[in-house]
Amino acid sequence: MTWFADSPGWRAFRRDTMAMTGLTLVALVVLAALFADWIAPYPSHAGPIGDFGAMGAPPGGRFLLGTDTIGRDLLTRLIYAYRLSLEMAIVVLAIATPIGVVVGLLAGYLGPAWSYGLMRLTDVFLSIPPLVLAMSITGFLEPSAIHGMIAITAMWWPWYARLTYNLTRAERQEGYVVAAEIVGASLPHILFREILPNCMPSILTKMTVDVGFVILIASSMSFLGLGAQAPTPDLGSMVADGAKYMPDAWWLTVFPAIAILIVVMGFNLLGDGLREAADVAR
Amino acid sequence: MSEAFLSVEGVTKRFRSAGGEVIALEDVSIRVDHGECHAIIGESGSGKSTLGGLILGLFEPTSGSVRFKGEILGAPRRPLRLKRAIQLIQQNPLSALNPRRTVGQSIRLAFDVHAIGEKAQRGKRVAELLGEVGLPADYALRSPHGLSGGERQRVAIARALACEPELIVLDEPTSALDVLVQARVLQLLMRIRHQHRLTYAFITHDLAVVRGIADRVSVFEKGRLVESGLADAIFATPQSDYTRRLLAAVPVVSDEEARFRDRFRAAEVDAEEAED
């Protein structure tokens, strides 16, 4: 990631308080998810079984953020929910980004017939409200975390197709692309060696921001019961389950909501900071 | 008549644009012989760059044909052999090199595409080419970021040479450079032409640049060929008003050049008076 190591960009990034806040939040979430088995106070509470002696305990004391209706530690479940959310975001982006990037490169570089066909296809996907598309896909398949990921992936790649398309349209005019064509370089070389590396800063920045948005959409879906199913801890379904006990057991809704806020905001601030740092470096 | 090295035969090129059709070139025929430096001169909009694009295969002529050693040069799916034979030096050295590839990678591309030389020897060959264009061998590992315009243009020349071409289209190769750098890059281009027995199609708006180096000159105005012939003859006795106006506009640095230019300025004034 040379664009990141560029010292002017990195210096600008460190001076950017918002970006550093984002980085801190993201680091906390990622570390908690990675080391959940060691950090979580009651790792066994990630499953169906809780501490029946402490059902619905309020925050404080033995359970920092309280327990749910069957006595499972909320903090533990939030940490494992982060793990699931990040896994989903990574899988979704790892599949959606390459598809979108290849479609965008081809549409942006090849002739008008290709770009027309591919971009209209992209527009069709973009014109459907994301949540509606995801809901209709999980309507065909039974609701589960995997099917939720398939649904989100299907609606996510077009954004990368459009971003890469616009970047490629600008790149293909560059002298070095013309030079590679005239030297006789192959299509894969021109797309992946000449054009793509110059699009990567924008794509990586978008991916960073999108981790937050994928988590938000995944949470919205599981809030509606279309994502991960019990007993898997999931941010969206925790908010939904807790809502039934508002306002008495307020912590069951408020803390998962704050957890969503932290991770979405963290990736957003980090992504914006990276974008600005990349601009400075250029 | 012997077969021409490069011949443009009755070429017309129209571009479709939002406001209708634009005629970039109309019924143009020129001939470039092997080993010559053929200057293609005109102002912007004269069609000179369109002609370059047709020779390079960036697009197809609307009618007429471009032939290279008798073979018709088309645009799509031009065989690698012909791509290799005809190379380009561009105007803007800032965009000519990929900022995310090292100088060495940019030059080496031609070896990999055309399978030139043993794989193990290609690094050495890059160093030789850098030496030939007057750059140190360790530039191969550098990014174009830190290079000056003149250095980048030298790298671009090395990249074109890597293909071992026969014909190079030079599209305003010095007009983006400082005057002093211009002179050195021109000297390099001329030395390389003799060493490699290359043919140049030298596209420029700047008569001063080609005055000393062109063997033949073709002057374009608004897509039409105005005049074509030996450089000495055209600079001495231009046949068309347009060429005379271009010559009168050449900036000068020496008394000799000033006298050269003033001849045409005086002629122009006479012509205007005659009109009145």
XYZ file of C-alpha atoms in Angstrom:
558
model
C 0.000 0.000 0.000
C 2.440 2.596 -1.183
C -0.215 5.290 -1.239
C -0.607 4.784 2.482
C 3.093 4.716 3.293
C 3.630 8.017 1.462
C 4.770 10.199 4.288
C 2.881 13.434 3.420
C -0.380 11.476 3.383
C 0.395 9.681 6.616
C 1.328 12.922 8.333
C -1.943 14.527 7.227
C -3.767 11.442 8.493
C -2.195 11.652 11.935
C -3.077 15.333 12.263
C -6.703 14.523 11.360
C -8.442 13.993 14.723
C -11.566 12.469 13.171
C -9.525 9.976 11.164
C -7.529 8.978 14.217
C -10.766 8.541 16.198
C -12.009 6.286 13.419
C -8.797 4.290 13.440
C -9.030 3.857 17.231
C -12.654 2.674 17.117
C -11.897 0.270 14.255
C -8.834 -1.073 16.064
C -10.880 -1.685 19.243
C -13.636 -3.498 17.352
C -11.237 -5.596 15.287
C -9.088 -6.578 18.263
C -12.161 -7.470 20.339
C -13.500 -9.627 17.488
C -10.149 -11.319 16.846
C -9.473 -12.147 20.495
C -13.099 -12.661 21.523
C -12.319 -16.017 23.141
C -9.868 -14.368 25.550
C -11.486 -10.955 26.003
C -15.145 -11.886 26.456
C -15.940 -12.329 30.173
C -18.273 -15.340 29.621
C -17.377 -16.983 26.290
C -19.934 -19.739 26.844
C -22.726 -17.142 26.803
C -22.246 -16.704 23.051
C -24.379 -19.838 22.645
C -27.888 -20.667 23.821
C -27.019 -21.211 27.478
C -26.737 -18.377 30.008
C -26.604 -17.953 33.735
C -30.155 -18.694 34.870
C -29.408 -17.240 38.269
C -28.874 -13.797 36.760
C -31.643 -13.363 34.199
C -32.242 -9.741 33.136
C -29.531 -8.357 35.395
C -29.034 -4.598 34.899
C -25.613 -3.181 33.922
C -22.935 -3.091 36.586
C -21.548 -5.587 39.036
C -20.678 -9.023 37.698
C -22.126 -8.212 34.234
C -20.724 -4.902 32.980
C -23.478 -4.297 30.425
C -26.111 -6.463 32.069
C -27.639 -9.754 30.922
C -30.523 -10.715 28.640
C -33.749 -12.483 29.508
C -32.060 -15.860 29.810
C -29.092 -14.570 31.760
C -26.469 -14.274 29.000
C -23.784 -11.596 29.429
C -24.507 -8.736 27.008
C -20.870 -7.644 26.650
C -19.844 -11.169 25.683
C -22.606 -11.393 23.114
C -21.729 -7.976 21.650
C -18.093 -8.996 21.208
C -19.109 -12.185 19.385
C -21.652 -10.208 17.356
C -18.808 -7.937 16.221
C -16.930 -11.019 15.099
C -19.893 -12.198 13.010
C -20.465 -8.694 11.578
C -16.842 -8.287 10.522
C -16.753 -11.767 9.029
C -19.857 -10.970 7.010
C -18.482 -7.622 5.846
C -15.174 -9.178 4.813
C -16.817 -12.035 2.908
C -19.294 -9.705 1.188
C -16.621 -7.236 0.126
C -14.160 -9.968 -0.839
C -16.727 -11.275 -3.332
C -18.525 -8.074 -4.379
C -15.421 -5.970 -4.974
C -13.653 -8.231 -7.536
C -16.911 -8.762 -9.441
C -17.674 -5.048 -9.520
C -14.101 -4.096 -10.369
C -13.875 -6.511 -13.305
C -17.258 -5.384 -14.659
C -16.209 -1.743 -14.256
C -12.827 -2.262 -15.931
C -14.372 -4.050 -18.909
C -17.221 -1.555 -19.267
C -14.844 1.392 -18.942
C -12.189 0.114 -21.302
C -13.972 -1.835 -24.031
C -16.117 -0.292 -26.737
C -19.509 1.386 -26.385
C -21.512 -1.836 -26.858
C -19.821 -3.474 -23.871
C -20.042 -0.440 -21.662
C -23.705 0.059 -22.571
C -24.621 -3.553 -21.821
C -22.649 -3.869 -18.606
C -23.570 -0.504 -17.155
C -27.305 -0.937 -17.878
C -27.121 -4.263 -16.051
C -25.421 -2.428 -13.199
C -28.120 0.259 -13.247
C -30.832 -2.376 -12.946
C -29.276 -3.596 -9.708
C -28.693 -0.060 -8.459
C -32.282 0.974 -9.156
C -33.679 -1.576 -6.705
C -33.656 -0.336 -3.099
C -30.924 -2.419 -1.443
C -32.935 -3.647 1.488
C -35.855 -4.654 -0.748
C -33.555 -6.663 -3.001
C -31.965 -8.358 -0.025
C -35.373 -9.126 1.458
C -36.639 -10.624 -1.793
C -33.537 -12.798 -2.103
C -33.879 -14.065 1.452
C -37.544 -14.589 0.585
C -36.559 -17.283 -1.903
C -34.023 -18.808 0.421
C -34.551 -19.409 4.097
C -33.242 -16.652 6.388
C -29.683 -17.283 7.613
C -26.397 -15.427 7.895
C -25.090 -17.096 4.705
C -28.139 -16.193 2.640
C -28.023 -12.700 4.061
C -24.454 -12.405 2.809
C -25.451 -13.637 -0.654
C -28.204 -11.032 -0.746
C -25.922 -8.203 0.345
C -23.208 -9.259 -2.118
C -25.726 -9.239 -4.979
C -26.636 -5.663 -4.214
C -23.143 -4.447 -3.411
C -21.037 -5.188 -6.502
C -22.766 -2.593 -8.721
C -21.326 0.234 -6.620
C -17.832 -1.043 -7.351
C -18.701 -1.499 -11.011
C -19.783 2.125 -11.214
C -16.796 3.472 -9.280
C -14.301 1.444 -11.316
C -16.101 2.323 -14.558
C -15.698 6.041 -13.909
C -12.057 5.672 -12.868
C -11.296 3.515 -15.916
C -12.914 5.983 -18.307
C -10.477 8.612 -17.062
C -7.502 6.235 -17.025
C -7.904 4.989 -20.594
C -7.164 8.507 -21.873
C -3.824 8.547 -20.062
C -0.679 8.463 -22.132
C 0.623 5.299 -20.467
C -2.468 3.332 -21.408
C -2.142 4.473 -25.023
C 1.558 3.603 -24.890
C 0.829 0.091 -23.617
C -1.718 -0.407 -26.411
C 0.787 0.697 -29.011
C 3.534 -1.504 -27.606
C 1.023 -4.333 -28.049
C 0.218 -5.287 -24.448
C -2.621 -7.760 -23.893
C -6.036 -6.783 -22.561
C -5.390 -8.359 -19.121
C -2.093 -6.501 -18.854
C -3.707 -3.160 -19.694
C -6.639 -3.702 -17.337
C -4.874 -5.217 -14.356
C -1.329 -3.845 -14.566
C -1.760 -0.395 -16.078
C -5.267 0.741 -15.112
C -6.215 -1.141 -11.933
C -3.214 -0.101 -9.778
C -4.170 3.524 -10.397
C -7.754 2.843 -9.269
C -6.757 0.981 -6.102
C -6.546 3.963 -3.707
C -10.165 4.915 -4.454
C -11.336 1.299 -4.313
C -9.602 0.592 -0.990
C -10.996 3.779 0.506
C -14.503 2.820 -0.560
C -14.012 -0.678 0.862
C -13.059 0.783 4.233
C -16.176 2.928 4.400
C -18.264 0.030 3.098
C -17.292 -2.319 5.932
C -19.389 -0.036 8.127
C -22.275 0.115 5.658
C -22.348 -3.637 5.069
C -22.547 -4.142 8.825
C -25.383 -1.607 8.970
C -27.350 -3.350 6.182
C -26.662 -6.787 7.673
C -27.919 -5.506 11.026
C -31.027 -4.024 9.394
C -31.739 -7.383 7.791
C -31.246 -9.372 10.956
C -33.348 -6.772 12.809
C -36.132 -7.825 10.421
C -35.326 -11.478 11.096
C -33.695 -12.067 7.692
C -30.117 -12.523 8.868
C -28.371 -14.651 11.443
C -30.750 -16.765 13.523
C -30.731 -17.441 17.265
C -28.692 -18.347 19.193
C -25.909 -16.713 17.097
C -25.206 -13.275 18.564
C -25.974 -10.610 15.958
C -26.152 -6.859 16.435
C -29.403 -6.377 14.514
C -31.326 -9.249 16.070
C -30.125 -8.208 19.534
C -31.664 -4.764 19.018
C -34.870 -6.393 17.760
C -35.097 -8.856 20.655
C -34.342 -6.182 23.234
C -36.997 -3.834 21.852
C -39.666 -6.098 23.326
C -38.449 -5.284 26.839
C -38.175 -1.513 26.451
C -38.064 0.569 28.515
C -37.585 -1.674 31.587
C -34.605 -3.668 30.283
C -33.354 -0.669 28.247
C -29.769 -1.998 28.127
C -30.813 -4.893 25.856
C -31.566 -2.409 23.056
C -29.415 0.599 23.841
C -26.040 -1.159 24.076
C -26.331 -3.147 20.809
C -27.492 0.062 19.101
C -24.455 1.905 20.429
C -22.275 -0.998 19.290
C -23.630 -0.604 15.732
C -23.048 3.140 15.922
C -19.426 2.653 17.035
C -18.457 0.258 14.262
C -20.270 2.128 11.453
C -18.902 5.478 12.564
C -15.416 4.054 13.082
C -15.127 2.705 9.531
C -16.686 5.862 8.100
C -14.263 8.210 9.810
C -11.328 5.959 8.937
C -12.389 5.795 5.273
C -12.833 9.554 5.007
C -9.440 10.070 6.619
C -7.800 7.655 4.177
C -9.427 9.426 1.236
C -8.120 12.783 2.363
C -4.672 11.361 3.127
C -4.530 9.823 -0.361
C -5.469 13.209 -1.866
C -2.683 14.897 0.068
C -0.192 12.232 -1.028
C -1.114 12.839 -4.654
C 7.547 3.094 -58.882
C 9.047 1.175 -56.001
C 6.935 0.194 -53.027
C 6.753 3.013 -50.517
C 7.857 2.477 -46.921
C 4.786 4.218 -45.603
C 2.123 5.588 -47.859
C -1.120 7.327 -47.096
C -3.444 6.990 -50.068
C -6.484 9.190 -50.431
C -7.315 9.025 -46.744
C -10.407 10.715 -45.374
C -11.258 10.534 -41.692
C -14.526 11.792 -40.277
C -15.388 11.722 -36.602
C -18.943 11.648 -35.411
C -19.514 14.096 -32.610
C -22.502 15.489 -30.738
C -22.926 18.355 -33.187
C -22.680 16.199 -36.312
C -19.696 15.082 -38.292
C -16.240 16.561 -38.136
C -13.950 16.048 -41.073
C -10.487 15.623 -39.576
C -8.696 14.654 -42.777
C -9.886 14.962 -46.342
C -8.400 13.061 -49.262
C -4.834 13.118 -48.004
C -2.009 11.309 -49.784
C 1.583 11.393 -48.612
C 4.545 9.107 -48.876
C 7.270 8.536 -46.322
C 10.487 6.883 -47.474
C 12.606 4.567 -45.404
C 15.092 6.404 -43.198
C 13.706 9.879 -43.633
C 12.434 12.327 -41.070
C 9.120 13.432 -42.426
C 7.698 16.487 -40.693
C 3.919 16.705 -40.510
C 3.129 20.303 -39.812
C -0.012 22.188 -38.973
C -1.842 24.124 -36.326
C -4.201 22.474 -33.888
C -7.218 21.228 -35.787
C -5.217 20.686 -38.954
C -5.624 16.916 -38.748
C -1.952 16.183 -38.152
C -2.542 14.192 -34.973
C -5.396 12.320 -36.650
C -2.911 11.226 -39.281
C -0.607 9.998 -36.503
C -3.474 8.065 -34.938
C -4.262 6.403 -38.265
C -0.653 5.317 -38.716
C -0.573 3.942 -35.160
C -3.902 2.186 -35.530
C -5.795 4.120 -32.889
C -8.668 4.323 -35.377
C -9.589 3.321 -38.940
C -9.726 5.698 -41.906
C -13.233 6.463 -43.169
C -11.973 5.915 -46.691
C -8.601 5.450 -48.352
C -5.793 3.369 -46.925
C -2.546 3.576 -45.009
C 0.085 1.100 -46.157
C 3.282 0.071 -44.457
C 5.691 -1.683 -46.821
C 2.725 -2.590 -48.977
C 0.587 -3.982 -46.168
C -2.637 -2.208 -45.309
C -2.570 -0.864 -41.753
C -5.913 -1.376 -40.078
C -6.871 -0.462 -36.564
C -8.585 -3.309 -34.719
C -6.585 -6.478 -34.223
C -3.479 -5.115 -35.838
C -0.950 -7.967 -35.743
C 1.706 -7.715 -33.017
C 4.417 -7.686 -35.680
C 3.060 -4.407 -37.082
C 2.490 -2.899 -33.644
C 6.079 -3.628 -32.818
C 7.306 -1.989 -36.030
C 5.467 1.290 -35.479
C 5.970 3.088 -32.179
C 4.988 6.408 -30.660
C 6.599 9.168 -28.639
C 3.900 11.293 -27.056
C 3.635 14.960 -26.343
C 3.023 14.894 -22.611
C 5.811 13.139 -20.718
C 3.873 13.530 -17.453
C 1.152 11.105 -18.488
C 3.272 8.916 -20.765
C 4.606 6.792 -17.888
C 2.453 4.854 -15.443
C 3.058 6.393 -11.987
C 2.548 2.975 -10.360
C 5.131 1.120 -12.419
C 8.863 1.567 -12.250
C 10.798 2.966 -15.180
C 12.287 -0.487 -15.736
C 8.875 -2.181 -15.804
C 7.621 0.323 -18.363
C 10.579 -0.298 -20.669
C 10.608 -4.036 -20.161
C 6.982 -4.461 -21.208
C 7.961 -4.545 -24.881
C 10.394 -7.436 -24.282
C 7.717 -9.500 -22.576
C 5.031 -8.719 -25.151
C 7.202 -9.465 -28.177
C 9.424 -12.107 -26.566
C 12.561 -10.114 -27.342
C 15.774 -11.646 -25.992
C 16.328 -14.230 -23.261
C 14.289 -13.599 -20.110
C 17.397 -13.489 -17.966
C 18.985 -10.882 -20.223
C 16.027 -8.478 -20.221
C 17.100 -6.590 -17.106
C 20.492 -5.989 -18.660
C 18.901 -4.851 -21.890
C 16.791 -2.300 -19.957
C 19.993 -0.904 -18.468
C 21.541 -0.669 -21.936
C 18.545 1.205 -23.280
C 18.648 3.619 -20.351
C 22.313 4.220 -21.131
C 21.473 4.827 -24.744
C 19.022 7.611 -23.870
C 21.516 9.106 -21.415
C 20.087 7.918 -18.101
C 21.883 5.939 -15.385
C 21.040 2.224 -15.135
C 19.676 2.539 -11.585
C 16.764 4.605 -12.959
C 15.188 1.238 -13.817
C 14.076 0.873 -10.204
C 12.720 4.396 -9.847
C 9.124 5.518 -10.058
C 8.406 8.224 -12.650
C 7.347 10.492 -9.762
C 10.746 12.004 -9.130
C 11.754 12.390 -12.781
C 11.855 15.675 -14.695
C 9.953 16.141 -17.943
C 13.089 15.648 -19.997
C 14.021 12.473 -18.123
C 10.541 11.074 -18.563
C 10.674 11.790 -22.272
C 13.983 9.922 -22.426
C 12.361 6.942 -20.709
C 9.520 7.110 -23.239
C 12.103 7.061 -26.021
C 13.776 4.023 -24.442
C 10.401 2.302 -24.232
C 9.753 2.918 -27.933
C 13.252 1.669 -28.787
C 12.688 -1.488 -26.741
C 10.295 -2.667 -29.466
C 13.117 -2.328 -32.013
C 10.734 -0.422 -34.294
C 11.207 0.691 -37.887
C 8.968 3.737 -37.797
C 8.378 6.123 -34.923
C 5.530 8.597 -34.840
C 6.637 11.585 -32.791
C 3.610 13.575 -31.690
C 4.932 16.972 -30.592
C 7.679 15.202 -28.634
C 9.312 18.379 -27.365
C 6.526 20.927 -27.082
C 5.897 20.219 -23.399
C 9.572 20.648 -22.487
C 11.732 23.616 -21.524
C 13.664 25.136 -24.395
C 17.061 23.841 -23.289
C 15.711 20.369 -22.604
C 13.972 20.493 -25.990
C 17.268 20.922 -27.773
C 18.880 18.002 -25.963
C 15.962 15.669 -26.517
C 15.965 16.620 -30.216
C 19.673 15.837 -30.439
C 19.045 12.483 -28.798
C 16.198 11.724 -31.211
C 18.379 12.522 -34.198
C 21.303 10.444 -32.938
C 19.045 7.498 -32.324
C 17.490 7.825 -35.754
C 20.888 7.462 -37.394
C 22.109 4.681 -35.117
C 18.991 2.571 -35.566
C 18.228 3.678 -39.122
C 14.738 4.682 -38.075
C 12.089 6.512 -40.009
C 10.361 9.390 -38.234
C 6.946 10.862 -38.766
C 7.487 14.054 -36.815
C 4.200 15.766 -35.992
C 4.551 19.348 -34.817
C 3.059 22.807 -35.002
C 6.481 24.285 -34.499
C 8.450 24.862 -37.681
C 11.492 25.972 -35.720
C 11.809 22.490 -34.225
C 11.893 20.619 -37.510
C 13.700 23.170 -39.627
C 17.104 21.693 -39.031
C 16.158 18.033 -38.950
C 13.365 17.252 -41.388
C 14.150 15.743 -44.783
C 10.689 16.283 -46.086
C 7.770 18.359 -44.932
C 4.018 18.012 -45.356
C 1.936 20.989 -44.331
C -1.679 20.518 -43.259
C -4.450 23.036 -42.893
C -7.970 22.151 -41.763
C -7.637 18.511 -42.720
C -6.161 19.109 -46.142
C -2.631 18.619 -47.355
C -1.487 22.079 -48.410
C 2.021 21.352 -49.509
C 4.455 18.466 -49.404
C 8.044 18.273 -50.535
C 11.706 18.432 -49.624
C 12.307 20.482 -46.506
C 14.929 22.691 -48.108
C 12.644 23.562 -50.968
C 9.679 24.319 -48.740
C 11.629 26.466 -46.343
C 13.280 28.315 -49.244
C 10.312 28.798 -51.530
C 7.027 27.874 -49.898
C 4.305 27.522 -52.488
C 1.228 28.197 -50.373
C 0.166 31.265 -48.436
C -0.513 29.135 -45.409
C 3.052 27.815 -45.272
C 4.364 31.328 -45.704
C 2.250 32.535 -42.790
C 3.522 29.676 -40.625
C 7.115 30.486 -41.533
C 6.574 34.158 -40.795
C 5.399 33.244 -37.303
C 8.495 31.260 -36.347
C 10.166 32.704 -33.235
C 13.810 33.497 -33.824
C 16.954 33.498 -31.740
C 19.704 34.441 -34.185
C 20.230 37.175 -36.797
C 20.386 34.561 -39.489
C 17.041 33.193 -38.430
C 15.634 36.693 -38.166
C 16.634 37.407 -41.778
C 15.059 34.113 -42.771
C 11.810 35.028 -41.108
C 11.738 38.652 -42.211
C 11.746 37.548 -45.806
C 8.333 36.023 -45.250
C 7.060 38.854 -43.096
C 7.912 41.347 -45.830
C 6.210 39.163 -48.403
C 3.126 38.976 -46.231
C 2.939 42.781 -45.879
C 3.327 43.148 -49.653
C 0.537 40.686 -50.207
C -1.773 42.522 -47.815
C -1.019 45.852 -49.469
C -1.670 44.342 -52.835
C -5.070 43.205 -51.586
C -5.934 46.729 -50.426
